[in-house]
mmCIF file of N, CA and C and ligand atoms in Angstrom:
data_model
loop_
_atom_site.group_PDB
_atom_site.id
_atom_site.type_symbol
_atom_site.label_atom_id
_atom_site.label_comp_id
_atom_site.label_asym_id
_atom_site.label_seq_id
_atom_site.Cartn_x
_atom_site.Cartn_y
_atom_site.Cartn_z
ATOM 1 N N UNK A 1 19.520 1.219 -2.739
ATOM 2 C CA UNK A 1 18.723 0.275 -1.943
ATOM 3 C C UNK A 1 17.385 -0.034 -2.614
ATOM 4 N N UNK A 2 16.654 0.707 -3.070
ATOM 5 C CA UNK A 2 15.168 0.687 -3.282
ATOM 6 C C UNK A 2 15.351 0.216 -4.995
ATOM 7 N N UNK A 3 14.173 -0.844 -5.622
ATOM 8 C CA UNK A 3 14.526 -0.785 -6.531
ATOM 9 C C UNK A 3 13.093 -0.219 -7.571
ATOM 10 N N UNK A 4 12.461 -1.337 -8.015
ATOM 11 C CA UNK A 4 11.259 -0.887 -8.906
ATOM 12 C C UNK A 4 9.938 -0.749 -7.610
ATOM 13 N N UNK A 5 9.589 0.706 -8.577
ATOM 14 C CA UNK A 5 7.793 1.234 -7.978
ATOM 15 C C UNK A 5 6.831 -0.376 -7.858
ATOM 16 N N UNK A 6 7.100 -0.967 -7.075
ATOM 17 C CA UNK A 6 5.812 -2.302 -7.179
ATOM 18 C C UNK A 6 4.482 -1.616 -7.486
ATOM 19 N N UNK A 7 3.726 -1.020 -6.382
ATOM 20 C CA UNK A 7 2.718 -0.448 -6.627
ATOM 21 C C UNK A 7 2.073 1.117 -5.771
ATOM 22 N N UNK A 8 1.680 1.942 -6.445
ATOM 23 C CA UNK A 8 0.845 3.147 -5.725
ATOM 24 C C UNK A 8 -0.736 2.871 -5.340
ATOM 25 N N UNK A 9 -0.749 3.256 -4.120
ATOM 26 C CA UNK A 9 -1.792 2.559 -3.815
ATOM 27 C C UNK A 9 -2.871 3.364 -3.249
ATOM 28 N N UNK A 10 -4.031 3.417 -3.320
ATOM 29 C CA UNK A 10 -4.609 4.467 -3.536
ATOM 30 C C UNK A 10 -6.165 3.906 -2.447
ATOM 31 N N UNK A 11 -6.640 4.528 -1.577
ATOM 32 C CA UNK A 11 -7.621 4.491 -0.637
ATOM 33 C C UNK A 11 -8.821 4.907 -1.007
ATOM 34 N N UNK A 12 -9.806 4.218 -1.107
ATOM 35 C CA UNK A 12 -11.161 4.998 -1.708
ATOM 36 C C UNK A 12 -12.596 4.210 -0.647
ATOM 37 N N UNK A 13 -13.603 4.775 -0.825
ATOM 38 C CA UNK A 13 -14.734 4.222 -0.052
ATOM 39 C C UNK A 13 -15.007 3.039 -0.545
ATOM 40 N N UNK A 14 -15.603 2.969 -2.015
ATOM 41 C CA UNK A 14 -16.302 2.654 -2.405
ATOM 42 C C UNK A 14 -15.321 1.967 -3.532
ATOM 43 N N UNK A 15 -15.097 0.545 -3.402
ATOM 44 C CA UNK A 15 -14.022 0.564 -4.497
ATOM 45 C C UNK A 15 -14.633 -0.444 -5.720
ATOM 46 N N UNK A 16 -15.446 -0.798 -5.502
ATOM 47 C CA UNK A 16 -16.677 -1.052 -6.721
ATOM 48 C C UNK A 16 -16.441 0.371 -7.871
ATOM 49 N N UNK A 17 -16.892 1.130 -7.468
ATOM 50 C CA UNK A 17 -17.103 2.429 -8.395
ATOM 51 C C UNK A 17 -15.263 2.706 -8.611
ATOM 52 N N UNK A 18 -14.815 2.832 -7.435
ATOM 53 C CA UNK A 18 -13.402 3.143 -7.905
ATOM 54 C C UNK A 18 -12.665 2.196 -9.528
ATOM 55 N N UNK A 19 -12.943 0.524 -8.805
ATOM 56 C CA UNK A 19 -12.601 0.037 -10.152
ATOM 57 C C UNK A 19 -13.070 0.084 -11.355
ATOM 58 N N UNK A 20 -14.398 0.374 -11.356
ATOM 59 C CA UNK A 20 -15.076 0.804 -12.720
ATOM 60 C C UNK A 20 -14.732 1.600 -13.611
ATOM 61 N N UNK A 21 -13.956 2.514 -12.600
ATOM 62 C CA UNK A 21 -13.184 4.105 -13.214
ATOM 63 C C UNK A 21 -12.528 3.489 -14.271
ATOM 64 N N UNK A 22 -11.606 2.397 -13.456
ATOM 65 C CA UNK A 22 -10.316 2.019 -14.092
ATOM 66 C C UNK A 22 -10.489 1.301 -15.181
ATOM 67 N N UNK A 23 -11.449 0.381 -14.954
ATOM 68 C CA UNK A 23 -11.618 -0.838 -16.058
ATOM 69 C C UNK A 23 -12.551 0.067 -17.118
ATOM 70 N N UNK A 24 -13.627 1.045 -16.763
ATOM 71 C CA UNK A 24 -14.481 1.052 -18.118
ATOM 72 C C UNK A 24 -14.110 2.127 -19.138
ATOM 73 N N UNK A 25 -13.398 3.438 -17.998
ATOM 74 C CA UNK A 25 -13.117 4.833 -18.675
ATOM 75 C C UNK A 25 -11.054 4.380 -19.278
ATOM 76 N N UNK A 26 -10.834 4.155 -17.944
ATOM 77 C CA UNK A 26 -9.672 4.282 -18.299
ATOM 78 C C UNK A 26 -8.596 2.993 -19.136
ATOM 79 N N UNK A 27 -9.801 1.985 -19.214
ATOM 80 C CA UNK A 27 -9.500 0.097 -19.950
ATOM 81 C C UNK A 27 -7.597 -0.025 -19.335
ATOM 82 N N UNK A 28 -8.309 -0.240 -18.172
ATOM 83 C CA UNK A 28 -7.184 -0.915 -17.520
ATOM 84 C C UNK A 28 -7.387 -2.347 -17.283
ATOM 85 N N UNK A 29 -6.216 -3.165 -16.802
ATOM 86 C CA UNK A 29 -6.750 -4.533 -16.561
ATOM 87 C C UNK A 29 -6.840 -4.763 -14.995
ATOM 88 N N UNK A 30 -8.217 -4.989 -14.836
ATOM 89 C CA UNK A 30 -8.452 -4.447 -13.079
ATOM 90 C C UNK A 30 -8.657 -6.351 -12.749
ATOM 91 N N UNK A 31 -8.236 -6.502 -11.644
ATOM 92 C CA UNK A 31 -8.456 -7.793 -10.719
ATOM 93 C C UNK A 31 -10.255 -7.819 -10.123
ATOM 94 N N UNK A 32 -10.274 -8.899 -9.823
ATOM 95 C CA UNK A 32 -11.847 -8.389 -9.002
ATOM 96 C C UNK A 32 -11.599 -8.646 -7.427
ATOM 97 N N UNK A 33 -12.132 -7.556 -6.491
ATOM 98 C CA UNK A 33 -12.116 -7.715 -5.130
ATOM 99 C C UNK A 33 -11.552 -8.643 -4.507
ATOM 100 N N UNK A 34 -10.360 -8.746 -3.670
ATOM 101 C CA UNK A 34 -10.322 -9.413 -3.007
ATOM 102 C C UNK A 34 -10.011 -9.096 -1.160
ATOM 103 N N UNK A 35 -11.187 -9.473 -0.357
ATOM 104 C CA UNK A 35 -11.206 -8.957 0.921
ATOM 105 C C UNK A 35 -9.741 -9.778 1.850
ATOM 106 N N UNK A 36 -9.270 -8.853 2.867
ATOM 107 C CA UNK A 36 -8.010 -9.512 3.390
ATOM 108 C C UNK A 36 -8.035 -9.240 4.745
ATOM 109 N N UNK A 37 -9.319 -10.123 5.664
ATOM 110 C CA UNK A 37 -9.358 -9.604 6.955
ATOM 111 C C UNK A 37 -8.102 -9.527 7.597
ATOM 112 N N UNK A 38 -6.906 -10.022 7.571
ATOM 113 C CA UNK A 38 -5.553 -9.823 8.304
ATOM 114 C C UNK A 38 -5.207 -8.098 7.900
ATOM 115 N N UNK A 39 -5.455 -7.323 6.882
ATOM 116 C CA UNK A 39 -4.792 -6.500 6.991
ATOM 117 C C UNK A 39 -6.002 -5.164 7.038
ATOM 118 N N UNK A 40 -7.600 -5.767 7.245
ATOM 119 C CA UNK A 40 -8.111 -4.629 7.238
ATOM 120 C C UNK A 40 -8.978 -3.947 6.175
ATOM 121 N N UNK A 41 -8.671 -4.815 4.923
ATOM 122 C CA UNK A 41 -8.795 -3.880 3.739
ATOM 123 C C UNK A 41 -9.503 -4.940 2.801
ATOM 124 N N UNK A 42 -10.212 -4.067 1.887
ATOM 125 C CA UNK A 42 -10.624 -5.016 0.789
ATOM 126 C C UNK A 42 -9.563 -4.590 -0.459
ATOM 127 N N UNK A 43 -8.855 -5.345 -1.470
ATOM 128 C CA UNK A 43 -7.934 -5.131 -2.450
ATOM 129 C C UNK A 43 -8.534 -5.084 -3.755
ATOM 130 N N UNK A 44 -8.022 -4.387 -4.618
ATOM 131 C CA UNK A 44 -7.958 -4.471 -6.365
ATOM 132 C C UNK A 44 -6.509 -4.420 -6.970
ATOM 133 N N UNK A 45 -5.986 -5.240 -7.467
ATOM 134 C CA UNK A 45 -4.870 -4.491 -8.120
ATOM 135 C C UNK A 45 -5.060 -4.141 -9.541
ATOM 136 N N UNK A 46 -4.517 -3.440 -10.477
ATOM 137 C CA UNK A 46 -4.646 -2.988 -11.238
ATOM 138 C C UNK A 46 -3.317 -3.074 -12.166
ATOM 139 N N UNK A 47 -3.302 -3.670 -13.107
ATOM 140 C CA UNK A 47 -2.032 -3.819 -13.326
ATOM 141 C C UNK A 47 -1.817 -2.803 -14.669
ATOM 142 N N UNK A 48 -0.700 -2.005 -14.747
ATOM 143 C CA UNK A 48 -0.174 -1.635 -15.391
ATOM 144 C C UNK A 48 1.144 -1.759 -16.124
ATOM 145 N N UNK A 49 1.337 -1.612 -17.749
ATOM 146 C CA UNK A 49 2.884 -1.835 -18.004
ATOM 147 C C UNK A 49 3.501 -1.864 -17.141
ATOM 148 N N UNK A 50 3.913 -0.940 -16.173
ATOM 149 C CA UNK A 50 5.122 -0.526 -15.949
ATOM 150 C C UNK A 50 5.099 -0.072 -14.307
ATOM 151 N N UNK A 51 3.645 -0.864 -13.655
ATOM 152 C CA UNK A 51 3.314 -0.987 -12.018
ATOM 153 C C UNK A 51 2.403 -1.692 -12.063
ATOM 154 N N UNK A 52 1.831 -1.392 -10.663
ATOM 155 C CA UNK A 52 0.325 -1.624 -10.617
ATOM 156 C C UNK A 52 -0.185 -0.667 -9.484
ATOM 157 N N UNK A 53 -1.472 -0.033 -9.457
ATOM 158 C CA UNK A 53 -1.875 0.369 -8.729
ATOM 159 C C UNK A 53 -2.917 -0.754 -8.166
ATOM 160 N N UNK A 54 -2.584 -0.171 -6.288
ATOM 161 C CA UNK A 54 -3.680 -1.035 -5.279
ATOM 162 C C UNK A 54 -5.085 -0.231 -4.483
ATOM 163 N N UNK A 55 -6.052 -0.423 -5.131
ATOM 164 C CA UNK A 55 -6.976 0.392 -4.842
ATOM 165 C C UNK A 55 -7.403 -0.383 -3.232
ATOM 166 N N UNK A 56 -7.697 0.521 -2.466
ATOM 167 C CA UNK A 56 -8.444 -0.557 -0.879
ATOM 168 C C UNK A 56 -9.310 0.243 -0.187
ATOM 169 N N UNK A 57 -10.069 -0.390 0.403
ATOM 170 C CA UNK A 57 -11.267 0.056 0.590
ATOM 171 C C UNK A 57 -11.079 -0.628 2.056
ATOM 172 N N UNK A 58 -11.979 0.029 2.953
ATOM 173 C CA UNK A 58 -11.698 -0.469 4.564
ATOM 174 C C UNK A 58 -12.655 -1.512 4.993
ATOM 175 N N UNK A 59 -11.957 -2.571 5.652
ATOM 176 C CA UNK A 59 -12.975 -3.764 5.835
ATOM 177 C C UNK A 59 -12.606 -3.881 7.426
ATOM 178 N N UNK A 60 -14.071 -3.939 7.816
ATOM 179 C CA UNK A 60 -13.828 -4.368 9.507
ATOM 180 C C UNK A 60 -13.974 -3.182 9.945
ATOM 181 N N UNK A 61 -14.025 -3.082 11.702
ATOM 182 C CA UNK A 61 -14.245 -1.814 12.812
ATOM 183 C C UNK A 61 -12.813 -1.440 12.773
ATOM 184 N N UNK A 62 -11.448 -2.488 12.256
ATOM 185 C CA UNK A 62 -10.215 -1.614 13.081
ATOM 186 C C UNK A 62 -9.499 -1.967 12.013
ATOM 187 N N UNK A 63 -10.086 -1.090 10.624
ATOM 188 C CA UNK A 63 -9.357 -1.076 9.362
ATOM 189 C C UNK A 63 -8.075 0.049 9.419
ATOM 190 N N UNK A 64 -6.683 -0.208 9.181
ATOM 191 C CA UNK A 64 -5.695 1.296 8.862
ATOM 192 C C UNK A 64 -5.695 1.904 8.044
ATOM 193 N N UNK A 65 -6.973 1.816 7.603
ATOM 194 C CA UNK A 65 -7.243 2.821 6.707
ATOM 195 C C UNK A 65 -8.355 4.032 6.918
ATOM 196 N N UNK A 66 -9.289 3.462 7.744
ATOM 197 C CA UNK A 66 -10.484 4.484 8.395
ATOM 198 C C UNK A 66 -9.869 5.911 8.173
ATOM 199 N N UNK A 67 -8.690 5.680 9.528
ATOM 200 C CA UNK A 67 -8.897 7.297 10.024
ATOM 201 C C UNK A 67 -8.495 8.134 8.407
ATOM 202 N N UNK A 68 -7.269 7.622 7.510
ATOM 203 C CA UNK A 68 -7.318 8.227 6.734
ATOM 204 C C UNK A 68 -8.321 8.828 5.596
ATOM 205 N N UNK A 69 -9.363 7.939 5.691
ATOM 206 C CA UNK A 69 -10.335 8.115 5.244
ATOM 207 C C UNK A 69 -11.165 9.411 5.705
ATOM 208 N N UNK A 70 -11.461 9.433 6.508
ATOM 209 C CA UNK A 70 -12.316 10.217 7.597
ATOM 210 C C UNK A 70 -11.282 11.990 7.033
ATOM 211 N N UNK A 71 -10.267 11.862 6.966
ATOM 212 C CA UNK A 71 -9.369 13.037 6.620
ATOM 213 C C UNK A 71 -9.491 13.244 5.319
ATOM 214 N N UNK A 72 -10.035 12.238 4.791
ATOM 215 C CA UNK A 72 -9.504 12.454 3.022
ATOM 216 C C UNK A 72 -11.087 11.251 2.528
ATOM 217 N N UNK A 73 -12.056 12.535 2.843
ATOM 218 C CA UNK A 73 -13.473 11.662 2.707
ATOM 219 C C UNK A 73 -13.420 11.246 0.970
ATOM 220 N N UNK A 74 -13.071 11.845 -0.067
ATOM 221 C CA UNK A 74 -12.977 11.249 -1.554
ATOM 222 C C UNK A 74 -11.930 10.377 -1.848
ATOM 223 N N UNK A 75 -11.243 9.671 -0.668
ATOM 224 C CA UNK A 75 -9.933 8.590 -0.789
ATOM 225 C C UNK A 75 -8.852 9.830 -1.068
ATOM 226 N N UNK A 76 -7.713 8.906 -1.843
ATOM 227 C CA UNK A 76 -6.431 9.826 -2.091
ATOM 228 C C UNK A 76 -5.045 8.841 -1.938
ATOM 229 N N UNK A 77 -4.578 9.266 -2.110
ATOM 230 C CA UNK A 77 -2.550 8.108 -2.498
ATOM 231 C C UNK A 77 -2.651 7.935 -0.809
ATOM 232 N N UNK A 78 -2.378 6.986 -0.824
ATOM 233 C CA UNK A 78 -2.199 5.988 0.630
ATOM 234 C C UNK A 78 -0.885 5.776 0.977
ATOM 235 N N UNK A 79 0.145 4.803 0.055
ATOM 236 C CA UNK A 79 1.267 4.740 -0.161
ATOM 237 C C UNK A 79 1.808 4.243 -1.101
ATOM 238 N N UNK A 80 2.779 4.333 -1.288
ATOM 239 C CA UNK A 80 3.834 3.739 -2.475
ATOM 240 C C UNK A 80 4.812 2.409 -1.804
ATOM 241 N N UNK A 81 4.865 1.305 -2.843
ATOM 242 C CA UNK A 81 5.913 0.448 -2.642
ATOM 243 C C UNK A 81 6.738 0.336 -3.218
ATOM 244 N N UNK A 82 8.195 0.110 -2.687
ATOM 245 C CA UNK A 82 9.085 0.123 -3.257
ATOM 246 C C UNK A 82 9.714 -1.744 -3.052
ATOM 247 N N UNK A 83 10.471 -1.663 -3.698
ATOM 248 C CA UNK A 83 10.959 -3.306 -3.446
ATOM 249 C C UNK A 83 12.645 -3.327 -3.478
ATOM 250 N N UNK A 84 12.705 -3.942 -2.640
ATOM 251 C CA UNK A 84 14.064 -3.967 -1.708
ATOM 252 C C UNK A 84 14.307 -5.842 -2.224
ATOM 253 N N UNK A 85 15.766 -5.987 -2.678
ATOM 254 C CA UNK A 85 16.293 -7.547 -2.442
ATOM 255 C C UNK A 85 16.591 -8.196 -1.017
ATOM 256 N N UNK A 86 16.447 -7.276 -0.214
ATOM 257 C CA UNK A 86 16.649 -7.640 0.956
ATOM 258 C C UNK A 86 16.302 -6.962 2.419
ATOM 259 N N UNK A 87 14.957 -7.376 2.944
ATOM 260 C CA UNK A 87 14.318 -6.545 3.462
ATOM 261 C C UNK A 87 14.878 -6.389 5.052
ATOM 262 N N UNK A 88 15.202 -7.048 5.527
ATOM 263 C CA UNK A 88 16.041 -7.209 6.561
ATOM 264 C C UNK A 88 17.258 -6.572 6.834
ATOM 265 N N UNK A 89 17.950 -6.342 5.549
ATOM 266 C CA UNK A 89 19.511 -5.066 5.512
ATOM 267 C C UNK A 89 18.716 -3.884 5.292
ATOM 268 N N UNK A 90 17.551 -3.908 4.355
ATOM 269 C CA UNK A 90 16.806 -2.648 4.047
ATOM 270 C C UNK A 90 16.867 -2.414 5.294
ATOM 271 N N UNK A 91 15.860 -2.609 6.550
ATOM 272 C CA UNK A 91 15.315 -1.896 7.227
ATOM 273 C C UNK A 91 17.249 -1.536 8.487
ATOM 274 N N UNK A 92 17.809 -2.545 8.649
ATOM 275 C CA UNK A 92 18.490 -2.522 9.415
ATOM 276 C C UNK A 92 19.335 -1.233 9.505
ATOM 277 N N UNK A 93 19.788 -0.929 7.901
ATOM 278 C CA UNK A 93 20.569 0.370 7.269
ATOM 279 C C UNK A 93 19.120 1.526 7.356
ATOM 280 N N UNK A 94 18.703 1.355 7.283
ATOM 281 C CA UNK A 94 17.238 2.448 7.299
ATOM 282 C C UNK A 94 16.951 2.996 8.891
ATOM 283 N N UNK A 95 17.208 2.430 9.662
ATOM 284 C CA UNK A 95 17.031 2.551 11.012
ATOM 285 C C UNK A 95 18.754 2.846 11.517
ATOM 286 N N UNK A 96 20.054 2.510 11.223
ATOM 287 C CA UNK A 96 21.238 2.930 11.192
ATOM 288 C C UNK A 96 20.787 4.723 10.948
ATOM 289 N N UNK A 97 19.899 5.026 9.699
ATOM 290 C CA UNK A 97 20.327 6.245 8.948
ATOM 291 C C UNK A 97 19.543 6.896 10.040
ATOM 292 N N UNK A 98 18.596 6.096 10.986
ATOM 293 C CA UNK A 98 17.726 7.197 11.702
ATOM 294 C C UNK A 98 16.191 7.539 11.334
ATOM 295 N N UNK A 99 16.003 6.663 10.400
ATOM 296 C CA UNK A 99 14.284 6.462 9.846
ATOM 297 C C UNK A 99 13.717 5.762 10.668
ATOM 298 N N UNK A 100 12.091 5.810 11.435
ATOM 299 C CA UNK A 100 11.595 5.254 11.604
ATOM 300 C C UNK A 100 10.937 3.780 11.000
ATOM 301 N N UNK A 101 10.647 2.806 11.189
ATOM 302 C CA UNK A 101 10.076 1.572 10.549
ATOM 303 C C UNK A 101 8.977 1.092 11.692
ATOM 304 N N UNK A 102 7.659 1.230 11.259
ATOM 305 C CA UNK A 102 6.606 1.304 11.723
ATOM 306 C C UNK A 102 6.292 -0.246 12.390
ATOM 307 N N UNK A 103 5.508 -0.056 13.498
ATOM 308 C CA UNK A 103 5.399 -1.655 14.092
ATOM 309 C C UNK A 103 6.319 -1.577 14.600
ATOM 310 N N UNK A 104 6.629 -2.902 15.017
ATOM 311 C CA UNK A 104 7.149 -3.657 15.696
ATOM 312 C C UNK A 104 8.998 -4.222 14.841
ATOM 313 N N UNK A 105 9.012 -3.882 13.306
ATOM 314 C CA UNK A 105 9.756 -3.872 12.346
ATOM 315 C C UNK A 105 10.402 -4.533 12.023
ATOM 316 N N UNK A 106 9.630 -5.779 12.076
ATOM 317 C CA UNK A 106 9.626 -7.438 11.850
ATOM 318 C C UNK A 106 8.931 -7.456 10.691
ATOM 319 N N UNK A 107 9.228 -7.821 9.032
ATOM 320 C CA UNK A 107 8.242 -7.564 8.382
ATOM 321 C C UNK A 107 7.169 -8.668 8.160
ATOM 322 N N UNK A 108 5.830 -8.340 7.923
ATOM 323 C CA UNK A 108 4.740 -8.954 7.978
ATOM 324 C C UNK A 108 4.909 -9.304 6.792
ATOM 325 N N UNK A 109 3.678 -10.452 6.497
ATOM 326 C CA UNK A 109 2.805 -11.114 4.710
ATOM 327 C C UNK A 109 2.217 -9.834 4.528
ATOM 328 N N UNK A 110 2.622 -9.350 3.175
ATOM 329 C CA UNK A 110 1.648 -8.265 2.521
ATOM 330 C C UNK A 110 1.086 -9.060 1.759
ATOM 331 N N UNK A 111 0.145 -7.886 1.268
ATOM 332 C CA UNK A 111 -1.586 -8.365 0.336
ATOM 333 C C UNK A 111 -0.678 -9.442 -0.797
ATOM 334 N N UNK A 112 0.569 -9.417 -1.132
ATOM 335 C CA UNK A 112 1.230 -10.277 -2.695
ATOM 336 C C UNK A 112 1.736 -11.800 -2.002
ATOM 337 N N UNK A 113 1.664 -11.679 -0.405
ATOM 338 C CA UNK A 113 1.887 -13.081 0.224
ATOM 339 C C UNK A 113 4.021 -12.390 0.254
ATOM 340 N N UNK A 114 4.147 -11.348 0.525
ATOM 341 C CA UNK A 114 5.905 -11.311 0.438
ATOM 342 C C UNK A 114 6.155 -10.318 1.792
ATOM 343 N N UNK A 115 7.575 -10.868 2.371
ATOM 344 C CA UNK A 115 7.383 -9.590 3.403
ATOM 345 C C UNK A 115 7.163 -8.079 3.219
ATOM 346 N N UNK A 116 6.756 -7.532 3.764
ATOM 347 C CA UNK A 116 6.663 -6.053 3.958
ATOM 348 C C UNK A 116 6.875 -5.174 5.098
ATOM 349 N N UNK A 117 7.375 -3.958 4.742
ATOM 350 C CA UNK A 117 7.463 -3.307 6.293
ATOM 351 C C UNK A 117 6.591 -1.584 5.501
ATOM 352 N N UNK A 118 6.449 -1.357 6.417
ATOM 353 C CA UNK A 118 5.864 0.506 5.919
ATOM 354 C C UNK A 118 6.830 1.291 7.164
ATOM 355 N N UNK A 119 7.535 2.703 6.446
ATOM 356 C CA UNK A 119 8.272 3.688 6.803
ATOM 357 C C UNK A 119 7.169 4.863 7.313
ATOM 358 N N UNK A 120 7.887 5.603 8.372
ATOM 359 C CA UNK A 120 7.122 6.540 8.448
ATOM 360 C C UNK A 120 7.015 7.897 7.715
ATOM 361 N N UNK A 121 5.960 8.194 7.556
ATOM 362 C CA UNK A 121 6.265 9.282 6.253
ATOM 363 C C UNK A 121 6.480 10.572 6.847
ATOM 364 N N UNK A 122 6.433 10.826 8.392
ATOM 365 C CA UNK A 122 7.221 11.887 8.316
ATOM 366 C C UNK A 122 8.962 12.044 8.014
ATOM 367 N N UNK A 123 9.415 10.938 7.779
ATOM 368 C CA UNK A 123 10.946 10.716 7.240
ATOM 369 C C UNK A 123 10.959 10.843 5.535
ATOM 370 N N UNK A 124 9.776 10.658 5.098
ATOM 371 C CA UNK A 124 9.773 10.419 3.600
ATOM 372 C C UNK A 124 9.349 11.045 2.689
ATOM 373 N N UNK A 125 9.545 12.867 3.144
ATOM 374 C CA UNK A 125 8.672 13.717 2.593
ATOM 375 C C UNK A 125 7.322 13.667 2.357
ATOM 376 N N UNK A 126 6.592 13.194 3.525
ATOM 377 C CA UNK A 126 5.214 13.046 3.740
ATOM 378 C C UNK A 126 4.401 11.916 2.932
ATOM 379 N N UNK A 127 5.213 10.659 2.630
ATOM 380 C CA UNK A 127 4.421 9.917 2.065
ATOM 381 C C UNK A 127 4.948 8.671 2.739
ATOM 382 N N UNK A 128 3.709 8.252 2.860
ATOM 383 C CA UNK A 128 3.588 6.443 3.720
ATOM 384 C C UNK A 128 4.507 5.859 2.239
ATOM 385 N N UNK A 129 5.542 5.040 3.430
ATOM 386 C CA UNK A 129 6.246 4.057 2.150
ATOM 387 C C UNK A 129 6.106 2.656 2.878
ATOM 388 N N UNK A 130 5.799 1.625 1.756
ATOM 389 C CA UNK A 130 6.364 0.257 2.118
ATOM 390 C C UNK A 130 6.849 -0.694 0.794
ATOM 391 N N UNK A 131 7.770 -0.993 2.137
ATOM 392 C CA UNK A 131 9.098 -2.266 1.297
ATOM 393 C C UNK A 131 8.516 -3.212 0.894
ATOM 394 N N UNK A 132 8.915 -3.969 0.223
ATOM 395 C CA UNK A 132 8.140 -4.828 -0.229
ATOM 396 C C UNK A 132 9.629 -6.037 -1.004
ATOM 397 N N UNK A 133 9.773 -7.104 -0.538
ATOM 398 C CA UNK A 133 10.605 -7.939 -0.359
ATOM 399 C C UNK A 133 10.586 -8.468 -2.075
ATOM 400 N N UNK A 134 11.809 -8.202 -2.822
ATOM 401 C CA UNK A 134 11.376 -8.282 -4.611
ATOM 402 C C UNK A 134 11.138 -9.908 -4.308
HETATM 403 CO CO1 CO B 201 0.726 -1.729 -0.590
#
């Protein structure tokens, strides 16, 4: 079902300094900020050969990212995406097997403009997953 890692995505305060990491120490090719009041978050992607990592930073009073924050005050892996050809059998067979699919499990526009859904990670060996429509 699942095919290529789209992106690991990674939660930080301050994502000014976070991208700096990336672009000055580590000469990655970093995006510049882009804020996304629909989902809460301010974005970076980061592109790599062979992914990209999504750095986000919390925008607004009722960001989903706060509370994790507040638990994990130096940021930390948020979630991973995976990309599915078909997000609609994805979730349908995913919920057959007995996995939770978070929301309402209709998938939304993610930050790339493609549907998305996020799994619950107590099904996923403790890590937030979302689909991500190839
Ligand atoms: Co993501």
């Amino acid at each position: 079902m699942i095919g290529r890692l789209n992106h690991v995505a990674i939660a930080v305060r301050d994502i000014g300094k976070a991208a700096k990491i990336y672009r000055d120490v580590l000469g990655a090719d970093v995006s510049a900020p882009v804020p996304q009041p629909d989902h809460g978050v301010t974005t970076v992607f980061i592109a790599l050969p062979n992914t990209k990592i999504e750095l986000l930073e919390p925008l607004g009073k009722e960001s989903p990212i706060a509370k994790f924050l507040e638990r994990n005050p130096d940021g930390g892996l948020h979630h991973l995406c995976y990309e599915v050809s078909d997000i609609g059998a994805a979730r349908d067979a995913l919920r057959a097997a007995g996995m939770r699919v978070l929301g309402d499990g209709e998938p939304k526009t993610g930050a790339h403009g493609k549907p998305v859904l996020f799994l619950h990670p107590k099904d996923f060996a403790g890590t937030l997953v979302e689909l991500e429509q190839a």
